[in-house]
mmCIF file of C-alpha atoms in Angstrom:
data_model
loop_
_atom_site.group_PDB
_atom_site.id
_atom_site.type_symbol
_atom_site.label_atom_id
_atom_site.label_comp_id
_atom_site.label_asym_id
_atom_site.label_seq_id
_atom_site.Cartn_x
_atom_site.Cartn_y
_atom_site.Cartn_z
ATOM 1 C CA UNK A 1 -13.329 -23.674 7.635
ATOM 2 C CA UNK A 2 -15.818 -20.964 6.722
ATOM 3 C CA UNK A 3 -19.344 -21.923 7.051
ATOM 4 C CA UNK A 4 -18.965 -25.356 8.378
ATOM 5 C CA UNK A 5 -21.936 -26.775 10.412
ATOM 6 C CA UNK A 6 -22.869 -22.655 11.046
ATOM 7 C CA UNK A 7 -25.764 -21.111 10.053
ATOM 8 C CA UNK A 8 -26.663 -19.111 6.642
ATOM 9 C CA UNK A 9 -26.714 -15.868 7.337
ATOM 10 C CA UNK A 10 -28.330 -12.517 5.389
ATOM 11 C CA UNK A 11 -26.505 -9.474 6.536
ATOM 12 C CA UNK A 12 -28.859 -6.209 4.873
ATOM 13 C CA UNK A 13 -28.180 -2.924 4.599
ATOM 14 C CA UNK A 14 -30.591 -1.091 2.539
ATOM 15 C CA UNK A 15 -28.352 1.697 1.685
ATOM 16 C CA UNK A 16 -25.082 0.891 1.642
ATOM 17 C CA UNK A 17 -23.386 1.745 -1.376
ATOM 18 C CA UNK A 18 -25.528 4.679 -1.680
ATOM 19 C CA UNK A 19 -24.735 6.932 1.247
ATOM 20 C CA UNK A 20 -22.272 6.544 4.231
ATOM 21 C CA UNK A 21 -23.221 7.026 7.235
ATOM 22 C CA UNK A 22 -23.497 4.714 10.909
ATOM 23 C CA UNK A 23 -25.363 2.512 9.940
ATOM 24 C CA UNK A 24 -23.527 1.549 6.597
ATOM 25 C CA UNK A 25 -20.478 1.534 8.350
ATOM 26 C CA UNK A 26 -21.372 -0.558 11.239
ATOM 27 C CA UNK A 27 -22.632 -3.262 9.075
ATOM 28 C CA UNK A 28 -19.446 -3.004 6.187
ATOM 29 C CA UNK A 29 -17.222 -3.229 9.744
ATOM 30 C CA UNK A 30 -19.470 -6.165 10.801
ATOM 31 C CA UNK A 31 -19.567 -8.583 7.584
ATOM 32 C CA UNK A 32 -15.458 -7.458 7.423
ATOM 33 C CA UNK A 33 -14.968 -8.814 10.768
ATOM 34 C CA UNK A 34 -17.232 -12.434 10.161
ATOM 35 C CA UNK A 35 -17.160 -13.049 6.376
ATOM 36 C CA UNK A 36 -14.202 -15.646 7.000
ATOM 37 C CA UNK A 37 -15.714 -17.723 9.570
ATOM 38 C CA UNK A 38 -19.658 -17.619 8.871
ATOM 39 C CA UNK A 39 -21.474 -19.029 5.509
ATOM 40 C CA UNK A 40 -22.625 -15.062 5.033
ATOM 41 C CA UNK A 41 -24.134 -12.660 2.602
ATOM 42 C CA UNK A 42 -24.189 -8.983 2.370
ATOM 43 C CA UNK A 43 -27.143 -7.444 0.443
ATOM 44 C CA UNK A 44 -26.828 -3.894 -0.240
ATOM 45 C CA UNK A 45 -27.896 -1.051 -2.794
ATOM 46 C CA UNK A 46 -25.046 -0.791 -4.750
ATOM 47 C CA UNK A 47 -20.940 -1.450 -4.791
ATOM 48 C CA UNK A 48 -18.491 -3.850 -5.574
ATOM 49 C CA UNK A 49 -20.286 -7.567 -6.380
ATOM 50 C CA UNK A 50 -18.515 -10.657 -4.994
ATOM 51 C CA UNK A 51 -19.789 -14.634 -5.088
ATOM 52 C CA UNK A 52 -20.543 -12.926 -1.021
ATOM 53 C CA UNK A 53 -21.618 -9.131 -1.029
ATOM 54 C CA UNK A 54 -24.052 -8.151 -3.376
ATOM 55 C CA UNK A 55 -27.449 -6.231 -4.149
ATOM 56 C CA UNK A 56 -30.261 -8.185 -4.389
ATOM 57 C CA UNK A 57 -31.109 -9.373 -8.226
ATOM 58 C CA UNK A 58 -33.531 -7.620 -9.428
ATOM 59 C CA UNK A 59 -33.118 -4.294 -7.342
ATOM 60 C CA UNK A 60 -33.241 -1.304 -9.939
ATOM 61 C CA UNK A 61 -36.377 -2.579 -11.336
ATOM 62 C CA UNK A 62 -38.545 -3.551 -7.703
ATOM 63 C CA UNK A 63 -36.681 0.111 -6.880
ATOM 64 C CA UNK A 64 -38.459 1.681 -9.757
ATOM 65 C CA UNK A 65 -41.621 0.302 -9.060
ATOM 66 C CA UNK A 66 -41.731 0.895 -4.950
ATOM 67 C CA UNK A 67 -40.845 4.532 -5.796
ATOM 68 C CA UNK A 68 -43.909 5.371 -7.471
ATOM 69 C CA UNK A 69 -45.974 4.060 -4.379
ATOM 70 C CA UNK A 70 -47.426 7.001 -2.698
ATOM 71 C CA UNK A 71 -46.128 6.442 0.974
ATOM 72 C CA UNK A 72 -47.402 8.643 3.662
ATOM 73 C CA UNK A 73 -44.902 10.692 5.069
ATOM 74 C CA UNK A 74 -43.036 9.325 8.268
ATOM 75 C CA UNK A 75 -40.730 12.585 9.912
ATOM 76 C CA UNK A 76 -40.641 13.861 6.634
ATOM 77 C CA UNK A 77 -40.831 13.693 2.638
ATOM 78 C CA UNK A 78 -37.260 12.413 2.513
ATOM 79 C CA UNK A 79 -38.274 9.073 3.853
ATOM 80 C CA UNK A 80 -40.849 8.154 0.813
ATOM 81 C CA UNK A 81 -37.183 6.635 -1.179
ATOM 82 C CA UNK A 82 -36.419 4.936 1.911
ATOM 83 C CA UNK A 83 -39.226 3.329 2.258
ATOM 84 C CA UNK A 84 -39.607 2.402 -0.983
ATOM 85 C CA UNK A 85 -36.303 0.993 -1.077
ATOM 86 C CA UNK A 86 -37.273 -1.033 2.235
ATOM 87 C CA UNK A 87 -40.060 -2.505 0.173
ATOM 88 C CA UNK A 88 -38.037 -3.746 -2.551
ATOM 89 C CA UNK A 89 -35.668 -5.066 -0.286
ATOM 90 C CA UNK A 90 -38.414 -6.913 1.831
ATOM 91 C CA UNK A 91 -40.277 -8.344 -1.671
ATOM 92 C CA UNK A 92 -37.067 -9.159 -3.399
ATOM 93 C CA UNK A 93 -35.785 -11.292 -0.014
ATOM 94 C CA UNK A 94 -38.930 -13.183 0.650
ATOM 95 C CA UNK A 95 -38.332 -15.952 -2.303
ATOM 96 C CA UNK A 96 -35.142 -16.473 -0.828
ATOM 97 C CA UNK A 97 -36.451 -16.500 2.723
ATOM 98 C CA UNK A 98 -39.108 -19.087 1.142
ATOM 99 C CA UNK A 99 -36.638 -21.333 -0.362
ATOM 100 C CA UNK A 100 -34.813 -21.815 3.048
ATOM 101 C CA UNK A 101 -31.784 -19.718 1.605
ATOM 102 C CA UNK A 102 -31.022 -18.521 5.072
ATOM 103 C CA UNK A 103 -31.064 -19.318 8.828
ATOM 104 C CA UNK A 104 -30.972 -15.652 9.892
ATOM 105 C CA UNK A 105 -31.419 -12.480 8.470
ATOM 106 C CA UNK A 106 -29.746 -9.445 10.002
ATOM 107 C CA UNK A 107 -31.472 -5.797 9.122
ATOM 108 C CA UNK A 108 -31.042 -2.260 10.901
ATOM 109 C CA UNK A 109 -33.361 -0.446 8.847
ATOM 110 C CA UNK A 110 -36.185 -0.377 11.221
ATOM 111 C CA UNK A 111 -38.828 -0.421 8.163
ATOM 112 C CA UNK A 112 -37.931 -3.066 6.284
ATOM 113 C CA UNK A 113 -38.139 -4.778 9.804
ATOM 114 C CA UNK A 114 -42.023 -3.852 10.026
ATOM 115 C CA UNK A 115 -42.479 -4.752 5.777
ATOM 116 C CA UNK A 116 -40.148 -8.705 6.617
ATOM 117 C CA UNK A 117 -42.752 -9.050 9.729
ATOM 118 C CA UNK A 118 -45.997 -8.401 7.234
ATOM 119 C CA UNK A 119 -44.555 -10.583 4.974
ATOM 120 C CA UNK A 120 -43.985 -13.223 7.682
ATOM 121 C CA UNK A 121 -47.276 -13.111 8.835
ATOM 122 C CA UNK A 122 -48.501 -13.838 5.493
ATOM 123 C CA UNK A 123 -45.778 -16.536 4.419
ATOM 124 C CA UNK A 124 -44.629 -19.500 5.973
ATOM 125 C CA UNK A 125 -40.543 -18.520 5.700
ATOM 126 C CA UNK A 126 -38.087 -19.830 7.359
ATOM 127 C CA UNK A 127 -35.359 -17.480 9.008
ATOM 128 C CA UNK A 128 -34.836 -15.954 12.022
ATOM 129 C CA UNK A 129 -35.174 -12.350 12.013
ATOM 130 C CA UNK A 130 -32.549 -10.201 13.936
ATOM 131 C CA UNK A 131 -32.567 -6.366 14.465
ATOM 132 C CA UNK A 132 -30.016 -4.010 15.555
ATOM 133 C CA UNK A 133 -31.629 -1.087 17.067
ATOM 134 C CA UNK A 134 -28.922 1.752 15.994
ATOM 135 C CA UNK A 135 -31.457 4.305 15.790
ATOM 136 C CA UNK A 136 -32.472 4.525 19.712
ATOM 137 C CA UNK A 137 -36.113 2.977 19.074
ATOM 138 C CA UNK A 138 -38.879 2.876 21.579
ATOM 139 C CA UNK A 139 -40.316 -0.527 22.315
ATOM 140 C CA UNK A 140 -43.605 0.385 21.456
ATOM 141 C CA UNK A 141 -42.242 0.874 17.747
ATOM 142 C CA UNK A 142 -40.051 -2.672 17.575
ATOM 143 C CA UNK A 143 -41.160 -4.513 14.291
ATOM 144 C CA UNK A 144 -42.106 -8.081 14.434
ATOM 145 C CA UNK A 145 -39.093 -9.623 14.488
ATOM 146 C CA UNK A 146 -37.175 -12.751 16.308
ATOM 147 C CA UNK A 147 -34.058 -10.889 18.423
ATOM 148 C CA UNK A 148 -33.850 -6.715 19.197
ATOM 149 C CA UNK A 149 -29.962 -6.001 20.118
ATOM 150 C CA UNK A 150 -29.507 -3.420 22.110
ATOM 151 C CA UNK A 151 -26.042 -1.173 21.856
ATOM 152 C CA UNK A 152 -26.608 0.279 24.493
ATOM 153 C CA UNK A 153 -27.555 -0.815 28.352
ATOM 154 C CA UNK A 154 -30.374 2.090 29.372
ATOM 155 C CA UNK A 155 -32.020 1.042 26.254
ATOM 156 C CA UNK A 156 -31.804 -2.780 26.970
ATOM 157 C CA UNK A 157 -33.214 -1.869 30.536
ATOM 158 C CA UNK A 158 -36.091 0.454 29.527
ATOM 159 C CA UNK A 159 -36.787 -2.187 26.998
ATOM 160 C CA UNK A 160 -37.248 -4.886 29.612
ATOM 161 C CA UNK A 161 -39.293 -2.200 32.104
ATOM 162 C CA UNK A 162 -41.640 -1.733 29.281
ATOM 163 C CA UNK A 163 -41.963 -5.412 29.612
ATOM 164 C CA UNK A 164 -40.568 -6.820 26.233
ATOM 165 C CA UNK A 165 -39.496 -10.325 27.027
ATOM 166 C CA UNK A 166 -35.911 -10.784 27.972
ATOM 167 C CA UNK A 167 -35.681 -13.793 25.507
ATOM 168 C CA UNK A 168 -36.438 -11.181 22.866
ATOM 169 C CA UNK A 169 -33.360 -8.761 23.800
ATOM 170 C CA UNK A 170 -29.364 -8.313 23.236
ATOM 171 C CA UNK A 171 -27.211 -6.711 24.721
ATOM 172 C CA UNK A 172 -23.974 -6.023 22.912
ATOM 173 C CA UNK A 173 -22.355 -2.783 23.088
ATOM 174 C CA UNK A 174 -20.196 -1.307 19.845
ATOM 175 C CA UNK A 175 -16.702 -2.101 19.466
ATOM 176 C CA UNK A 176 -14.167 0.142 18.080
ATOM 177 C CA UNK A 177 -11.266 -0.390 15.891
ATOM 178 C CA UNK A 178 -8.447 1.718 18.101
ATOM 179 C CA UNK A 179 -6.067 1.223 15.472
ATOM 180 C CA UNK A 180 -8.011 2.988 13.069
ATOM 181 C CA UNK A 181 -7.583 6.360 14.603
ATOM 182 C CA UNK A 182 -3.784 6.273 15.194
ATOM 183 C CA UNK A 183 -1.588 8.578 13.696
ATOM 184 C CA UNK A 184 1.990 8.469 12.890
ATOM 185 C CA UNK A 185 2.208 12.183 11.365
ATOM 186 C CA UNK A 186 1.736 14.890 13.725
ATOM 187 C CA UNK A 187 -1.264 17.571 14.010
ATOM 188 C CA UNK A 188 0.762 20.050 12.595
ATOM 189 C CA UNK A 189 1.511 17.778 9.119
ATOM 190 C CA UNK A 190 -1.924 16.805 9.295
ATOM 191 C CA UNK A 191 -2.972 20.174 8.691
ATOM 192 C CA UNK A 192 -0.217 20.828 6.090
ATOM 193 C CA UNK A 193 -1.627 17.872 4.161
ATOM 194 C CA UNK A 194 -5.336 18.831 4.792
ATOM 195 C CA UNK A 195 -4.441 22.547 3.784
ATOM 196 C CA UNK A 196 -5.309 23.815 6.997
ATOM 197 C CA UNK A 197 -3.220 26.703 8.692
ATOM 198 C CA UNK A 198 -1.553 25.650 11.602
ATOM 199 C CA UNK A 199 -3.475 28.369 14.242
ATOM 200 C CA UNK A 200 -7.047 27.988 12.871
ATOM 201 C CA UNK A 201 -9.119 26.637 15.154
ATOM 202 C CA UNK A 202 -10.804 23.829 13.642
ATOM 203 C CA UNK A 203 -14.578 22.975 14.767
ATOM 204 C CA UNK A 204 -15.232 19.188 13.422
ATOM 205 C CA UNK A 205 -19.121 17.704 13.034
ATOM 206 C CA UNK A 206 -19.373 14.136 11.552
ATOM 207 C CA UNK A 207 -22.491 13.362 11.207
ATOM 208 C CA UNK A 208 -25.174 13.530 8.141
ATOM 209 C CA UNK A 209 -25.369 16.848 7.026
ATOM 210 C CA UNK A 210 -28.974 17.265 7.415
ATOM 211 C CA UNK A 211 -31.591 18.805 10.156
ATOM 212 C CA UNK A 212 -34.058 15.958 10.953
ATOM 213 C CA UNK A 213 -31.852 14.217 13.773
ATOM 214 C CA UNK A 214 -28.364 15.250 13.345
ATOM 215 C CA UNK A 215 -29.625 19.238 13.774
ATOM 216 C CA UNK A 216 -26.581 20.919 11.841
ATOM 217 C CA UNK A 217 -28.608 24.081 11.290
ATOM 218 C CA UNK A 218 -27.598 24.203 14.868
ATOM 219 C CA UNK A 219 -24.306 24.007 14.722
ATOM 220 C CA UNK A 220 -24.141 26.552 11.868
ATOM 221 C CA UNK A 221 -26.321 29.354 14.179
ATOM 222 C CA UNK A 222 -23.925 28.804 16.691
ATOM 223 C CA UNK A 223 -20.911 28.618 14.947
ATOM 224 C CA UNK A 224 -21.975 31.985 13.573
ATOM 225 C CA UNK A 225 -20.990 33.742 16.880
ATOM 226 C CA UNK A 226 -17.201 33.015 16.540
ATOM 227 C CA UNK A 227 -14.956 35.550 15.628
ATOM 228 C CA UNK A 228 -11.309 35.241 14.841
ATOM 229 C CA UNK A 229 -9.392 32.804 12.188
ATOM 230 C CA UNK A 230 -11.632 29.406 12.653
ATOM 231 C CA UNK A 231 -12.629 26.638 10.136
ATOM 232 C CA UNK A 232 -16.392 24.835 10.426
ATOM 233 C CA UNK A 233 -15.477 21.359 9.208
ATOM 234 C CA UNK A 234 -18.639 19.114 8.541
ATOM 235 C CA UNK A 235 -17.735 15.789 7.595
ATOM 236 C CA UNK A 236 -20.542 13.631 6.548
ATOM 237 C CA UNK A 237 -23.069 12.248 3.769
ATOM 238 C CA UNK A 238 -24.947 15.151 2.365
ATOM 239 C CA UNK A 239 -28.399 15.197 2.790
ATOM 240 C CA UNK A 240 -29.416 18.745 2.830
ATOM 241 C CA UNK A 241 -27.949 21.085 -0.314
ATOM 242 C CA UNK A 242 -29.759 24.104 1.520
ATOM 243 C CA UNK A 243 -28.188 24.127 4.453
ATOM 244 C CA UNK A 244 -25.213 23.184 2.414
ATOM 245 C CA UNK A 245 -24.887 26.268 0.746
ATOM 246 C CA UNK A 246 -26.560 28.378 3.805
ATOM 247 C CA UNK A 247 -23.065 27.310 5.780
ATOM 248 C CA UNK A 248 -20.988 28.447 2.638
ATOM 249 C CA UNK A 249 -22.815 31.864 2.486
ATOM 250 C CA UNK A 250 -22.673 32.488 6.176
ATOM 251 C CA UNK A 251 -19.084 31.717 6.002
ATOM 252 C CA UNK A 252 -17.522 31.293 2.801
ATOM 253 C CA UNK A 253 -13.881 29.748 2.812
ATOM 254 C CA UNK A 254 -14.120 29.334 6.507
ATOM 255 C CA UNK A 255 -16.628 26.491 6.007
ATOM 256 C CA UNK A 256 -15.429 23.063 4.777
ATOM 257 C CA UNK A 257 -17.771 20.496 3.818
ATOM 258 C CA UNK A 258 -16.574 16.765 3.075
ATOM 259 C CA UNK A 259 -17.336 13.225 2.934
ATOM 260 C CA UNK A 260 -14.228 11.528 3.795
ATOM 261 C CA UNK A 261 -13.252 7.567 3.472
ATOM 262 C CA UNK A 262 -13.937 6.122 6.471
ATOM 263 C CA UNK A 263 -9.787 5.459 7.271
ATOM 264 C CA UNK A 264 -9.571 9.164 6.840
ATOM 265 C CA UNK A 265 -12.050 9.892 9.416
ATOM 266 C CA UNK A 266 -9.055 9.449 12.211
ATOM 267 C CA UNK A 267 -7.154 12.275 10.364
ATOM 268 C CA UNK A 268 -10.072 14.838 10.915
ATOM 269 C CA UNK A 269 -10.006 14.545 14.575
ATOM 270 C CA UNK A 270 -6.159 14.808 15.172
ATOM 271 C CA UNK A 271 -6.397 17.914 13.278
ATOM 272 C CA UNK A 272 -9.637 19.600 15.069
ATOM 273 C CA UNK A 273 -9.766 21.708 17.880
ATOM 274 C CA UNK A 274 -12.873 20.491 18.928
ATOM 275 C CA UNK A 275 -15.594 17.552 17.915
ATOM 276 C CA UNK A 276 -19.374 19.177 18.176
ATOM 277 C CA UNK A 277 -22.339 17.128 17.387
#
């Protein structure tokens, strides 16, 4: 029976239903694979509304507002909507976190993280505070919260060299869904279907399409020494309309840029040559 005698659980993803990217798609993957069995919630930005997944009431408005907040910039301008929306999302949760509404909350935006452990310090609320670090975080930049887990093992050992508590840390690594990237048609009718000629070589990115940490500018400069019939695939939220159009004027019909369902992403890398990121 779902829920019974389990805890109350806030799953949050700032901006899912906005963009797509890991994060959003770890956390839709991760309230898919436990909304049946645990009494949980999914906040997000936007999307379909069930009695279980939902934004938080209220959100356009506390968005508004947060956005006019002059943040200072953190790795860049683009961040200053983030962070707002991190506020909102913090402000907007803590009546509900007051009320006793939920047992745990589970973020991965590492700022709304730092804004839930300000408001914590200032509020007696209730929940447990759980963090996925999906973003390869230092310790000396872990918000206050109750549990870090770790996807990865060097990162849950330099965490614990650096001396954060072991009763503070979790290891779990990422699953994958092998199912998901099976293929009954072949390369060659994936490429017929995709519209891509059956001796192009095919060089795949997914990632954000952006320069701050997925470096695609990269890519492009490099990509700009082939020669011969190839296709530069990027498949991935875009984030960067410059270097958008700086790949389609370097190489015109050559260059395909896409943001695929996530089911589809499978179909991409039977048809590449090659996966660069």
């Amino acid at each position: 029976m779902r829920g019974a005698g389990g805890p109350t659980v806030a799953l949050v993803s700032v901006t899912m239903g906005r963009v797509q990217r890991g994060y959003e798609r770890l956390f839709r993957d991760l309230f898919d694979l436990v909304k049946n069995d645990l009494d949980i919630t999914l906040l997000k930005c936007d999307g379909e509304v069930t009695p279980n997944e939902r934004p938080p009431r209220y959100l356009k408005v506390a968005q508004n507002a947060a956005r006019r907040i002059p943040f200072k910039k953190v790795a860049g301008s683009e961040y200053k909507e983030y962070k707002a929306d991190c506020l909102s999302f913090a402000l907007l949760l803590l009546p509900e976190m007051l009320t006793r509404r939920y047992d745990i909350v589970h973020i991965v935006d590492f700022p709304l993280g730092h804004m839930i452990g300000r408001l914590r310090s200032l509020f007696p609320v209730r929940p447990r505070v759980l963090m996925t670090n999906a973003c390869c975080m230092l310790p000396q930049f872990y918000p206050r919260v109750d549990l870090i887990h770790q996807l990865t093992e060097p990162f849950f050992q330099h965490a614990i060299g650096d001396g954060v508590a072991a009763n503070l840390l979790s290891f779990i690594p990422l699953g994958i869904h092998p199912d998901r990237f099976h293929r009954s048609e072949t390369r060659q009718e994936l490429r017929s279907r995709y519209g891509v000629p059956a001796n192009t070589y095919v060089v795949l990115s997914v990632a954000a399409i952006k320069r701050v940490h997925k470096r695609i500018d990269h890519i492009v400069n490099e990509v700009k020494g082939l020669r011969g019939d190839f296709l530069l695939w990027l498949d991935g939220n875009p984030e960067d309309e410059q270097l958008m159009a700086e790949a389609h004027a370097a190489f015109g019909s050559r260059c395909r840029i896409t943001l695929v369902p996530s089911e589809s992403v499978g179909d991409l890398y039977h048809l590449a040559d090659v996966m660069v990121h």
